[in-house]
Coordinates of C-alpha atoms and ligand atoms in Angstrom, one line a residue:
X1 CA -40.1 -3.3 -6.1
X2 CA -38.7 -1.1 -3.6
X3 CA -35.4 -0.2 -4.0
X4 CA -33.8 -1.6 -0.3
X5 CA -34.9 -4.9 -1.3
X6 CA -33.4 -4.5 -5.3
X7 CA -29.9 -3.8 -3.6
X8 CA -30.2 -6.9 -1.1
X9 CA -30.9 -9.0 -4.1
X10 CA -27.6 -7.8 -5.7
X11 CA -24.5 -10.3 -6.4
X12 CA -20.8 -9.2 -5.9
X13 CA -17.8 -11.0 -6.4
X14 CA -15.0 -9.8 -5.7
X15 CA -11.2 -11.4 -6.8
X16 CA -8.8 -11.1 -4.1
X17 CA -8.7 -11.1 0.1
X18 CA -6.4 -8.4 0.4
X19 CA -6.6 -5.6 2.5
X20 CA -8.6 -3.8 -0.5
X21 CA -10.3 -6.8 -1.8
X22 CA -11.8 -7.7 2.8
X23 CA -12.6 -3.8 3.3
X24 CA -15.0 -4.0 0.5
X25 CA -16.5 -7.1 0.7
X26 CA -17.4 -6.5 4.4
X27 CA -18.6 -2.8 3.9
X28 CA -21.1 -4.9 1.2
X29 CA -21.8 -7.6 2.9
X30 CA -22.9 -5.0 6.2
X31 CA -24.7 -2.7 3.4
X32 CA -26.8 -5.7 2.5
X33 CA -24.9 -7.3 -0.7
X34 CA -24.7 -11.0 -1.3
X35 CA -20.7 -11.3 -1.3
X36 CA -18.9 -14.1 -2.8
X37 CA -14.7 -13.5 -1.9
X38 CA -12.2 -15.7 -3.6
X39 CA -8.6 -15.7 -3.0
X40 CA -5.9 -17.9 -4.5
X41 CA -3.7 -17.5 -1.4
X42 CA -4.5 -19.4 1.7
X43 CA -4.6 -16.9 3.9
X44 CA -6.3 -13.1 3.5
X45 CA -4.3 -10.5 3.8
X46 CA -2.0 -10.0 0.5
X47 CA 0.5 -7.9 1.2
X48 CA -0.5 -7.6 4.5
X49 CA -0.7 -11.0 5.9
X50 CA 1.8 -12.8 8.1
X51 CA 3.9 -16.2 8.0
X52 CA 5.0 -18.1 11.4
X53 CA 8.3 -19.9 11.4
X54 CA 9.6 -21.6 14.6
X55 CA 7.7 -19.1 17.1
X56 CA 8.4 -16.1 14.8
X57 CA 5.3 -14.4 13.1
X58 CA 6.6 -12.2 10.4
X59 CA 4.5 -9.4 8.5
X60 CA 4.9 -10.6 5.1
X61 CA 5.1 -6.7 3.9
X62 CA 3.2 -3.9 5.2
X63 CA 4.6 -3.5 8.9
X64 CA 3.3 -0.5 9.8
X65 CA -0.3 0.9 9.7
X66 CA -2.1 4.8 8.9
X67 CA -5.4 5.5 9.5
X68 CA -6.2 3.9 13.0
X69 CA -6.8 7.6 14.9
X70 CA -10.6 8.7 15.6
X71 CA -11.6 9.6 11.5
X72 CA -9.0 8.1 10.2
X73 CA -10.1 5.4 7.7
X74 CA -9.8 2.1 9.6
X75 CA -11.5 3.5 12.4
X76 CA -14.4 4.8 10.5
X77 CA -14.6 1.2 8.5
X78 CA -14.2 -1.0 11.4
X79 CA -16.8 1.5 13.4
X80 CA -19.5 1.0 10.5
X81 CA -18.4 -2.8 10.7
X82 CA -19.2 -2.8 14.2
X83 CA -15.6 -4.6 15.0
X84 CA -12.9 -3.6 17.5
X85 CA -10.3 -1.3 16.0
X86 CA -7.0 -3.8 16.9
X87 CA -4.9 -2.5 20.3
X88 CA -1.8 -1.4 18.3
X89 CA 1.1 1.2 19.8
X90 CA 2.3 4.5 18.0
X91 CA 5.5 4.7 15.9
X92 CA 7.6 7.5 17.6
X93 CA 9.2 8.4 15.8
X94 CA 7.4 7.4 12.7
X95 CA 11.1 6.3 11.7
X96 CA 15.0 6.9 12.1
X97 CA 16.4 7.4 8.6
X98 CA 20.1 7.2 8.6
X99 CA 22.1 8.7 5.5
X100 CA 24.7 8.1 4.5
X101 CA 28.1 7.8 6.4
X102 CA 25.9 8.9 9.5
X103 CA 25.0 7.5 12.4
X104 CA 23.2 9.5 14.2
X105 CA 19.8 9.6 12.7
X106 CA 16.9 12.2 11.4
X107 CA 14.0 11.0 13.6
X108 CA 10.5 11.9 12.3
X109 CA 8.6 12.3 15.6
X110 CA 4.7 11.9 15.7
X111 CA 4.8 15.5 17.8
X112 CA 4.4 18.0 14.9
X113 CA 6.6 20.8 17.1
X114 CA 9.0 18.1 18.3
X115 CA 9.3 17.2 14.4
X116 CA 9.9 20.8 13.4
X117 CA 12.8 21.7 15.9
X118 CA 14.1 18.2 14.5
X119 CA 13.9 19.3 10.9
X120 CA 14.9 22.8 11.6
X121 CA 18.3 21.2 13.1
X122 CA 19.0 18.9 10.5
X123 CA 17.8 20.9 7.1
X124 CA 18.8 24.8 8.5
X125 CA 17.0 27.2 6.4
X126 CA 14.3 24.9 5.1
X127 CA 11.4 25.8 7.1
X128 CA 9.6 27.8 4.6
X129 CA 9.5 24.3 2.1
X130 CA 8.1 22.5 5.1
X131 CA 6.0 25.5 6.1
X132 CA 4.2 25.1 2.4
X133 CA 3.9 21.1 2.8
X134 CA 2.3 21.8 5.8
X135 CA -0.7 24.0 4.4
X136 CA -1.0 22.2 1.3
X137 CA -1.7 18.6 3.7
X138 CA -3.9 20.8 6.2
X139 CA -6.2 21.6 3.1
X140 CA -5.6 18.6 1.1
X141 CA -6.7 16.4 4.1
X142 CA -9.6 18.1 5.2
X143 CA -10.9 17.7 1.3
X144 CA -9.7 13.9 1.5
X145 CA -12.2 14.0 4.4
X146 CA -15.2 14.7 2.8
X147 CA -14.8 11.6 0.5
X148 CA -14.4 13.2 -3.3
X149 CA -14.2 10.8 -5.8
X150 CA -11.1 10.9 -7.9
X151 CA -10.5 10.8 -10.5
X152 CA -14.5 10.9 -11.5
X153 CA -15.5 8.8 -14.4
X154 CA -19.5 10.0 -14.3
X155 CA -21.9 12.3 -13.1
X156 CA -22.2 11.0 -9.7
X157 CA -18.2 11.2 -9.3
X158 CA -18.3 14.7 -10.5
X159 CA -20.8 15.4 -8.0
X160 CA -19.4 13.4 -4.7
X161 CA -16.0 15.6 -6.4
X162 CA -17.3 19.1 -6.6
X163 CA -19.3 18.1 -3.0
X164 CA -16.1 18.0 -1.6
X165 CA -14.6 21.1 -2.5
X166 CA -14.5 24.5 -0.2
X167 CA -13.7 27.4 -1.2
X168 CA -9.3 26.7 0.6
X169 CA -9.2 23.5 -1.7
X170 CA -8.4 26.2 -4.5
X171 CA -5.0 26.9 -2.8
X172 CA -4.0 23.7 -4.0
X173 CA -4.8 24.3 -7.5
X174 CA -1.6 26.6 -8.8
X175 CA 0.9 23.3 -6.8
X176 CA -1.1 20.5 -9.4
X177 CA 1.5 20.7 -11.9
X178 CA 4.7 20.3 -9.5
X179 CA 6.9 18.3 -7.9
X180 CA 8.6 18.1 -5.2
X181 CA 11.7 19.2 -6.5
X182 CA 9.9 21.7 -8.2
X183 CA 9.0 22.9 -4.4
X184 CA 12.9 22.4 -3.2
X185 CA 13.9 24.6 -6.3
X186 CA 11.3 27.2 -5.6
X187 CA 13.4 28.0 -1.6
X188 CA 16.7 27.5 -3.2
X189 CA 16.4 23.9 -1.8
X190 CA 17.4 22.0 -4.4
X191 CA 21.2 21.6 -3.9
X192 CA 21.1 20.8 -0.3
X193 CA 21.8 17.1 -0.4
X194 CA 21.0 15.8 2.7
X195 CA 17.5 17.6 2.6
X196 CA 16.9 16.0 -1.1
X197 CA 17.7 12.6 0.5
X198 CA 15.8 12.1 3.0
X199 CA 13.2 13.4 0.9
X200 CA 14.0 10.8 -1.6
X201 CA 14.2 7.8 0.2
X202 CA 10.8 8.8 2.7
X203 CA 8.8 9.5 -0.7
X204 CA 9.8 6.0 -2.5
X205 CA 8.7 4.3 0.8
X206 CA 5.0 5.4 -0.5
X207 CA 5.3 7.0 -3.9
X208 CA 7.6 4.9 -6.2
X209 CA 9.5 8.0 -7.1
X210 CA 11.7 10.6 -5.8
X211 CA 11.5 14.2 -5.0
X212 CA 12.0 14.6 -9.0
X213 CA 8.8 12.7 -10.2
X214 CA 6.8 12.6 -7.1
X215 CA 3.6 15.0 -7.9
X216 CA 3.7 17.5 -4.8
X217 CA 0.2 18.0 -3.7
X218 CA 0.8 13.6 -3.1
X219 CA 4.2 14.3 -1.0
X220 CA 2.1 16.7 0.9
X221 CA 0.1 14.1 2.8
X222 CA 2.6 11.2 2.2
X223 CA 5.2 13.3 4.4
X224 CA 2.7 14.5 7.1
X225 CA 0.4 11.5 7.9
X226 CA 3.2 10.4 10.6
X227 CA 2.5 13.6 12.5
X228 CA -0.2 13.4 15.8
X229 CA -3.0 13.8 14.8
X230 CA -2.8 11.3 12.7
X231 CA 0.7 9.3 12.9
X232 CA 1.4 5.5 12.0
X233 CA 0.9 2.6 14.3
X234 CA 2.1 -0.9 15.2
X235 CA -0.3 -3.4 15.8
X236 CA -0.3 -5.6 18.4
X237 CA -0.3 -9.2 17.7
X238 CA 0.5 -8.7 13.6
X239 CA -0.6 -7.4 10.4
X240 CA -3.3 -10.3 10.3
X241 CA -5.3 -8.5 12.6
X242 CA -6.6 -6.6 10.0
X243 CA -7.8 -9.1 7.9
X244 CA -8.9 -11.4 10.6
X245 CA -11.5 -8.6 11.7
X246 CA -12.5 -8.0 8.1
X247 CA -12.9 -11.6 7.9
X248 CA -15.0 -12.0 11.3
X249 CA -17.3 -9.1 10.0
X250 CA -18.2 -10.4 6.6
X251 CA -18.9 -13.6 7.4
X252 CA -20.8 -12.4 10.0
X253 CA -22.8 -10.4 7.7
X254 CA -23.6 -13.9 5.5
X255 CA -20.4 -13.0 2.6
X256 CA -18.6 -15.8 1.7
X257 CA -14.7 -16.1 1.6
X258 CA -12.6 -19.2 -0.2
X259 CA -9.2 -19.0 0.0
X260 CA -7.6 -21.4 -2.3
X261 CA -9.5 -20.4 -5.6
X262 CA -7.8 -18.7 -8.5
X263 CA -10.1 -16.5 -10.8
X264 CA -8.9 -17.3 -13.9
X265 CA -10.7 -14.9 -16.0
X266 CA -13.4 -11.8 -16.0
X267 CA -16.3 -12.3 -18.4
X268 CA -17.6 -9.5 -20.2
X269 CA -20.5 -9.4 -22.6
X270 CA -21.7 -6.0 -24.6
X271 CA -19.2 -3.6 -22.1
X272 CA -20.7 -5.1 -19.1
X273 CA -19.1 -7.6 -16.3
X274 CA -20.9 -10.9 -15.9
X275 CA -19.0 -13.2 -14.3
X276 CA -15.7 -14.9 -13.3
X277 CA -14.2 -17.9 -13.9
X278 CA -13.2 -19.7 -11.0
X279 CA -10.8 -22.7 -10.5
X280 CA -10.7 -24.6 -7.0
X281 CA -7.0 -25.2 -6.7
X282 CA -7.4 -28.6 -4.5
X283 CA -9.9 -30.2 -6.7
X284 CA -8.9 -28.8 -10.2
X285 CA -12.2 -27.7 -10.6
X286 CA -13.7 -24.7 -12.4
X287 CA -16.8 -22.5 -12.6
X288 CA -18.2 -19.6 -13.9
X289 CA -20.1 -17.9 -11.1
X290 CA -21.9 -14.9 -12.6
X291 CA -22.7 -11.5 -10.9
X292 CA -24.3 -8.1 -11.1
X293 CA -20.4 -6.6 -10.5
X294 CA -17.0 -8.1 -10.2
X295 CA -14.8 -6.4 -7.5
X296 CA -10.9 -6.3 -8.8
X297 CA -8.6 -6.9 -6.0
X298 CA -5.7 -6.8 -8.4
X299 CA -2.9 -5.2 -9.6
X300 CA -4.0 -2.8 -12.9
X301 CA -1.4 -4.7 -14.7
X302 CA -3.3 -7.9 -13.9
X303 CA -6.9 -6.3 -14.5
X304 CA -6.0 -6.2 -18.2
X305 CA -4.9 -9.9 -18.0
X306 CA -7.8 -10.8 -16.8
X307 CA -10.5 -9.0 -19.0
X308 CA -8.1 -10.1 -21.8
X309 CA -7.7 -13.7 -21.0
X310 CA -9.1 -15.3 -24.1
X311 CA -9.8 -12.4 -26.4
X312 CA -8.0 -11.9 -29.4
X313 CA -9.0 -7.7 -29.6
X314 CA -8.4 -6.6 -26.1
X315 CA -12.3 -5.5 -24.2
X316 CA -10.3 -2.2 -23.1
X317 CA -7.8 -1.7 -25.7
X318 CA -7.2 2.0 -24.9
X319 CA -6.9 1.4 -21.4
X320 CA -4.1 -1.7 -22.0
X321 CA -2.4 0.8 -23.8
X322 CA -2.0 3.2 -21.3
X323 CA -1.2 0.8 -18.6
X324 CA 1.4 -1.0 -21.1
X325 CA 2.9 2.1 -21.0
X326 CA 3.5 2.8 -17.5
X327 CA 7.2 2.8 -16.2
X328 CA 8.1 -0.7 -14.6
X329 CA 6.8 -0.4 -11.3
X330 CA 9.1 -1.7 -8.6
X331 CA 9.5 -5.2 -7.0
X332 CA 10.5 -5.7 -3.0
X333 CA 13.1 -8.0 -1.7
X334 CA 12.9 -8.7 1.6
X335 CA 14.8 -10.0 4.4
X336 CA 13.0 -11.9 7.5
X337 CA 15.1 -12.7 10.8
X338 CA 14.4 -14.1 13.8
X339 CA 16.8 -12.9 16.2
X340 CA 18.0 -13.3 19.9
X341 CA 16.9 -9.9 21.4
X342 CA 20.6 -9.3 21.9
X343 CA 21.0 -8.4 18.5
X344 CA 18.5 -5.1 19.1
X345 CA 20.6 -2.1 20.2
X346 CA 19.0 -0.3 23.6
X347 CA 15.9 2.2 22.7
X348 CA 15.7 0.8 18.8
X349 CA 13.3 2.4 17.0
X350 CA 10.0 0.1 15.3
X351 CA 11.4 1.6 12.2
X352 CA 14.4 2.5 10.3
X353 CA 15.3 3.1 6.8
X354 CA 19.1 3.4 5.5
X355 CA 20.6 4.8 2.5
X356 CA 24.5 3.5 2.0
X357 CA 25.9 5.5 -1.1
X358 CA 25.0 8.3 -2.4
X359 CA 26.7 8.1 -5.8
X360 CA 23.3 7.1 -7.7
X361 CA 19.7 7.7 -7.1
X362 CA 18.1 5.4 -4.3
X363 CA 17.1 2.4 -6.2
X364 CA 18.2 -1.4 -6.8
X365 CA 19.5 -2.4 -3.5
X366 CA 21.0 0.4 -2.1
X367 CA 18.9 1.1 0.7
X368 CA 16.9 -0.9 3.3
X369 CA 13.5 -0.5 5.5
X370 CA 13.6 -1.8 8.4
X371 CA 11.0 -2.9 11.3
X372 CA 11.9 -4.2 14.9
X373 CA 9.4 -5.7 17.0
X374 CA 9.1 -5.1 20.7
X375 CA 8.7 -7.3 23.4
X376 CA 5.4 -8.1 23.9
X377 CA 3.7 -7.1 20.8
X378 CA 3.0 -10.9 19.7
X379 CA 5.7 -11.2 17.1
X380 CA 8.5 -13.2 19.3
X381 CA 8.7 -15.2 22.2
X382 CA 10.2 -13.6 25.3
X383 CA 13.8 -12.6 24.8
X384 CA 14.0 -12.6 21.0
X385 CA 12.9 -10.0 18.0
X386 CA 12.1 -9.8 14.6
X387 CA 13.5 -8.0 11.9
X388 CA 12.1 -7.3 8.8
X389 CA 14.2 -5.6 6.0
X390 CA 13.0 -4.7 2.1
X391 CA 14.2 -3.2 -0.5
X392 CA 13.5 -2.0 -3.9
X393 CA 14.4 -4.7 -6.8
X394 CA 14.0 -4.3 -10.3
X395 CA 11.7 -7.4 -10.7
X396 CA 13.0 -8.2 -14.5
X397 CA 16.1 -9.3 -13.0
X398 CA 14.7 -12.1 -10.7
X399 CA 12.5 -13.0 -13.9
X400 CA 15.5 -13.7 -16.4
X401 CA 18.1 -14.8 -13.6
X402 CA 19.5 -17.9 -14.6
X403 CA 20.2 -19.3 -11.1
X404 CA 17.3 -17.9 -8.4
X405 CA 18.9 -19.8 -5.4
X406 CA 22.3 -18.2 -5.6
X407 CA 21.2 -14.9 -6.5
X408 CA 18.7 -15.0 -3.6
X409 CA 21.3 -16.2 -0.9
X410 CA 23.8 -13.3 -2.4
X411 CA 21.4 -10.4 -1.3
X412 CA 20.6 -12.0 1.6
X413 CA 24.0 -11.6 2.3
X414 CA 24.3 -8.5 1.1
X415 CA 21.6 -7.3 3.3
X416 CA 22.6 -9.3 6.3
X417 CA 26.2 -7.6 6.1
X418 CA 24.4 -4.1 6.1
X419 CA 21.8 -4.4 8.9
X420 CA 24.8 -5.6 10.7
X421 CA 26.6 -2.1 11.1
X422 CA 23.9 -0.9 13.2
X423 CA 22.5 -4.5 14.9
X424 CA 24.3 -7.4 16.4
X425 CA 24.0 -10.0 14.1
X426 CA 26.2 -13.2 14.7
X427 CA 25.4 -16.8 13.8
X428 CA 24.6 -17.1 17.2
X429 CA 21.7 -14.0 17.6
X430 CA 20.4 -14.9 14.3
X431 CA 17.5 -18.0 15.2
X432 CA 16.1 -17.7 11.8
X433 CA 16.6 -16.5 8.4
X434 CA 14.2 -16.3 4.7
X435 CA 14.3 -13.5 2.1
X436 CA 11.1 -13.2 -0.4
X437 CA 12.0 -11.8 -3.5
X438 CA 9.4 -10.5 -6.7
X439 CA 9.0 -14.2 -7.3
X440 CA 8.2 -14.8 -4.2
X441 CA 5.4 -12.2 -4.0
X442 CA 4.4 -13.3 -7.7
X443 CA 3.3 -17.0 -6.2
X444 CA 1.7 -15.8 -2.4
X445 CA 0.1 -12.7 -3.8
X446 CA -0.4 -13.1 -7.4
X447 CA 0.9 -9.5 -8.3
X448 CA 2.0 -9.0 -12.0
X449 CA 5.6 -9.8 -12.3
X450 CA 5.8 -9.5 -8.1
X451 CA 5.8 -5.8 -8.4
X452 CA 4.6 -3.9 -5.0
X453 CA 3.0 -0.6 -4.0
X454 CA 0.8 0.7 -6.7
X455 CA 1.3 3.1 -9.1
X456 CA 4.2 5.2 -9.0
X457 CA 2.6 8.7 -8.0
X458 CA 4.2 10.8 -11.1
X459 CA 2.5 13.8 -12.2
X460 CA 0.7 11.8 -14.9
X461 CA -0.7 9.3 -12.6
X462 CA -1.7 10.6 -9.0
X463 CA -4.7 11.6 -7.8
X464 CA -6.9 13.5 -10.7
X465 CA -5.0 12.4 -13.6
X466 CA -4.5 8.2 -11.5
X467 CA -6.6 5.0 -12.3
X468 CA -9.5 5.2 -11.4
X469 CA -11.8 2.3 -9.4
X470 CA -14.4 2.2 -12.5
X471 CA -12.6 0.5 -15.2
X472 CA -13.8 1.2 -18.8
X473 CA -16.2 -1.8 -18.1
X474 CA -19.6 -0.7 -16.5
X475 CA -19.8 -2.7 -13.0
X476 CA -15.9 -3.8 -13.4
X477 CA -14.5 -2.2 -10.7
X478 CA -10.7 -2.0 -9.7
X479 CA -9.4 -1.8 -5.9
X480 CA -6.5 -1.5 -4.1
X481 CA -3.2 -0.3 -4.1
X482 CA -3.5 0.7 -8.2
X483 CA -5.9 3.3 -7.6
X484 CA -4.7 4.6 -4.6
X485 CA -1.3 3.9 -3.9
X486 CA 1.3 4.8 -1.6
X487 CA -0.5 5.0 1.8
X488 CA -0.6 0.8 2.0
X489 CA -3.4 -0.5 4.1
X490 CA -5.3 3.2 4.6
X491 CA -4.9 4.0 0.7
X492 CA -6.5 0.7 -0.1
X493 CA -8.8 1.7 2.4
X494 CA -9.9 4.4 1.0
X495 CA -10.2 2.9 -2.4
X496 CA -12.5 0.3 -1.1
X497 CA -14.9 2.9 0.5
X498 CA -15.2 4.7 -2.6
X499 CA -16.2 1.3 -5.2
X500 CA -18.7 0.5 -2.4
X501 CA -20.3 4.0 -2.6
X502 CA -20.1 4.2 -6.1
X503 CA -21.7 0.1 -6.5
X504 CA -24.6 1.6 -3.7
X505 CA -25.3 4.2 -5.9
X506 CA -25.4 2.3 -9.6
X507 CA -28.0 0.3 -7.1
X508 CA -30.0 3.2 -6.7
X509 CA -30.2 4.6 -9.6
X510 CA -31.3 1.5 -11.5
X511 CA -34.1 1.1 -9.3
Ligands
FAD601 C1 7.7 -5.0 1.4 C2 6.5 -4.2 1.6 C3 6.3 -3.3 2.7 C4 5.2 -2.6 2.8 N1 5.1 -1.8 3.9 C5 3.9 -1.2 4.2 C6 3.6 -0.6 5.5 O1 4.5 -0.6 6.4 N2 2.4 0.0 5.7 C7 1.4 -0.1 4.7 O2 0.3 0.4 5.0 N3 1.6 -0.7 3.5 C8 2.8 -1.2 3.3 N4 3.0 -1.9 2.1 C9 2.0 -1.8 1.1 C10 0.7 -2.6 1.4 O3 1.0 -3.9 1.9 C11 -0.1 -2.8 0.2 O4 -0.2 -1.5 -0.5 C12 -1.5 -3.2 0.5 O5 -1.5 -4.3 1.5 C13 -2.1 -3.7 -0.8 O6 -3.4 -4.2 -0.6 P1 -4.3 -4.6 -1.8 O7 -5.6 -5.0 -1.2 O8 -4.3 -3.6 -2.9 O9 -3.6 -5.8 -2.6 P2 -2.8 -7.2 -2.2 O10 -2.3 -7.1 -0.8 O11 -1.9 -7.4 -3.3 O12 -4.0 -8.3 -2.2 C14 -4.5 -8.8 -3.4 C15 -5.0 -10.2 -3.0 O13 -5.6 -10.7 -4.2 C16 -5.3 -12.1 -4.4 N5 -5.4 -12.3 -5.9 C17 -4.7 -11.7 -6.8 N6 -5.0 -12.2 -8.0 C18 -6.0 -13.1 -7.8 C19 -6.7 -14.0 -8.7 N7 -6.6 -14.0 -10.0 N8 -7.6 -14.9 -8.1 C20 -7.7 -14.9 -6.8 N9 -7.0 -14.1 -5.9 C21 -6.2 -13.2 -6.4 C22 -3.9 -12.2 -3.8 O14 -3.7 -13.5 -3.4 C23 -4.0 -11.2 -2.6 O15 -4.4 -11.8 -1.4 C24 4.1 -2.7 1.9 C25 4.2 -3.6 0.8 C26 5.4 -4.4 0.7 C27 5.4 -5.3 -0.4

């Protein structure tokens, strides 16, 4: 039996059409895998996926994208997909962060030297913390480049690992066991407020944590991908467009995708994945539809759910245990207006993110992210706008509230009230309003509890030391924002890649 025809033969199913969930199944189904995708929303996307209202399209969550540049890691999926990469625009800057009591912003432009006289104005004396991010991202991307797994869970990780190391990846070795904070305290940095929080809030955009927790080497790249070369984008049309093209190439490559169906459970027999069970949500009806892996496009808080569902002794019991033990990740609540485009101040940035108090660390409420469309870009008929605004929630509290409805409407307020000290926001520029809130997110996206964004990226659980996408279960594999959070869309990206080189090569080495 030769071994190209063995891997054709091979069954995948994978649980979830987001972002993670789409990359992989069409990178199988184009590799030659028969790909079933189920999804229990009803439309692909997760996170990223859109809702119309009156003429509106709104991004559900994601807004902005990484990765799209020549090498970056849409581009190289959607060029081994064979599909368009989407027309989308640069974010420049990146963002306007406003602290607070200011209102003039700290712009982080996509020109690196137009960035650094910024930075250099607004943090004097800083240079040499930036100067250290800087090299630590020029080495740490290059070694993201050359696709290392991490963390490895076998030979062949250890192998596609050491593969990827040069002789400059050592630098990084000695900065492993910092923080950021460790970095702001090693210039003398760590008093100067202003520095510390814009630090904090751009890190909890992608890392959970603040400068305190955030691992450093993980701040490195999080803080730089907004620079040219690579920088962030804004896709025209919507965030859909992502999913639409994944979906367009797997089906052109014979995978199947049902929205609508709910995998209830993951069936494992001697330490090995066999199956799912699968519920129809129209009909009522379920099935167990059996495979040679199971692709999780989950949260890892749901993974252990759903190996679990009906045993008594957990499958993975140490593995529960350590994601039992994980701080409570964070919820979003978000904010979605359709607005008359008078309501946009002149030359508004595609992103913002304000911080309103700084008695208290950046947490429930207290700060808001915010993304404008522009006219043309697909979101709003001519003369109007979006606006999206999130912010962090603990999600227990919209689990236990006793009335939802008021509670909702009172940060929807409360966020209202703020965005309205910086845009022009009257009953009569505001079209159309909706807030999601963890609940919200728990019933379109499934998430455990509705939280968002992965894995906080603490010492203890980024890159070498995070989850990795083999799960204690041989061909159970985990991907998406769990085991490589905090870069959205390009992180689950990633993540995606590396199951489906990891499934190819279990393939070949069975054969
Ligand atoms: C408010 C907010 C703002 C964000 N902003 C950005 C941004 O600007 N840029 C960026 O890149 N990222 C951003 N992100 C993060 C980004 O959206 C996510 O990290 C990424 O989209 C996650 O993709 P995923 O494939 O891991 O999972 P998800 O998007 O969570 O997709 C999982 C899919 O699996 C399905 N599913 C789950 N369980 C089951 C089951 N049992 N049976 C069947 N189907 C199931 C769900 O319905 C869902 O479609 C943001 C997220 C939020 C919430």
């Amino acid at each position: 039996m030769s071994s190209k025809n063995s891997i054709q033969k091979q069954k995948v199913v994978v649980c979830g059409a987001g972002i993670g969930g789409l990359t992989t199944a069409a990178l199988l189904a184009h590799r030659g895998y028969e790909v079933h995708i189920f999804d229990q929303a009803i439309v692909p996307g997760g996170c990223a996926s859109t809702f119309k209202r009156r003429g509106f399209t709104f991004d559900v969550g994601a807004t902005q994208v990484a990765g799209l540049e020549p090498g970056g890691i849409h581009h190289r999926i959607f060029s081994e997909l064979e599909i368009d990469i989407p027309n989308a625009t640069h974010c420049d800057p990146a963002c306007a962060v406003f602290l607070p009591g200011e209102t003039v912003p700290i712009n982080v432009w996509r020109d690196p030297e137009k960035w650094q006289q910024e930075r250099q104005r607004q943090f004097p004396g800083s240079e040499p913390f930036w100067q250290l991010m800087t090299k630590l991202f020029e080495v740490s991307w290059k070694f993201q480049g050359r696709d290392p797994v991490l963390p490895p869970r076998n030979i062949w990780d250890v192998w596609q690992l050491t593969k990827a190391l040069r002789p400059d990846t050592l630098i990084t070795v000695p900065f492993t066991l910092m923080t950021v904070a460790d970095a702001l305290r090693l210039y003398g940095l760590e008093k100067n407020l202003r520095l510390k929080t814009f630090l904090d809030l751009q890190l909890k955009l992608y890392s959970q944590v603040d400068t305190e927790e955030t691992a450093l080497l993980y701040a490195a790249t999080a803080l730089a991908v907004s620079q040219a070369p690579q920088g962030l984008y804004h896709l025209q049309g919507s965030m859909q467009v992502l999913s639409d093209r994944l979906v367009t190439a797997l089906e052109r490559d014979g995978g199947k995708l049902l929205m609508g169906h709910t995998i209830e459970q993951i069936y494992t027999e001697n330490g090995k994945a066999k199956g799912v069970k699968v519920r129809n949500q129209k009909t009522g009806e379920t099935w167990v539809e059996t495979a040679d892996h199971v692709v999780a496009n989950v949260t890892v808080q749901n993974l252990v759910k759903l190996v679990g569902a009906e045993n008594r002794s957990h499958p993975i019991p140490g593995y529960k245990r350590r994601v039992d033990k994980l701080p409570s990740p964070w919820g979003a609540f978000v904010v979605y207006l359709g607005v008359d485009e008078r309501a946009i101040p002149a030359n508004c940035p595609p992103h913002l993110q304000f911080f309103y108090d700084y008695d208290g660390p950046i947490g429930e409420n207290n700060s808001l992210f915010v993304s404008v469309s522009h006219p043309g870009d697909g979101r709003a008929p001519t003369g109007k706008a979006t606006i999206t605004a999130s912010s962090f929630t603990d999600t227990q509290i919209w689990r236990h509230c006793q009335d939802y409805q008021k509670w909702k409407q009172q940060y929807t307020d409360e966020a209202i009230a703020r965005l309205s000290q910086y845009f022009y926001l009257k009953p009569e520029t505001i079209i159309y309003q909706e807030a999601a809130t963890p609940r919200t997110f728990v019933r379109f996206t499934a998430r455990d509890e509705g939280v968002v964004g992965g894995v906080g990226q603490r010492l203890s659980t980024f890159g070498p030391f995070g989850f990795a996408n083999r799960t204690p279960i041989q061909d159970l594999w985990l991907v998406g924002d769990s085991t490589h959070p905090g870069e959205g869309t390009a992180g689950v990206s990633y993540s995606a890649l590396t199951v489906v080189r990891q499934i190819e090569a279990e393939g070949s080495s069975r054969f």
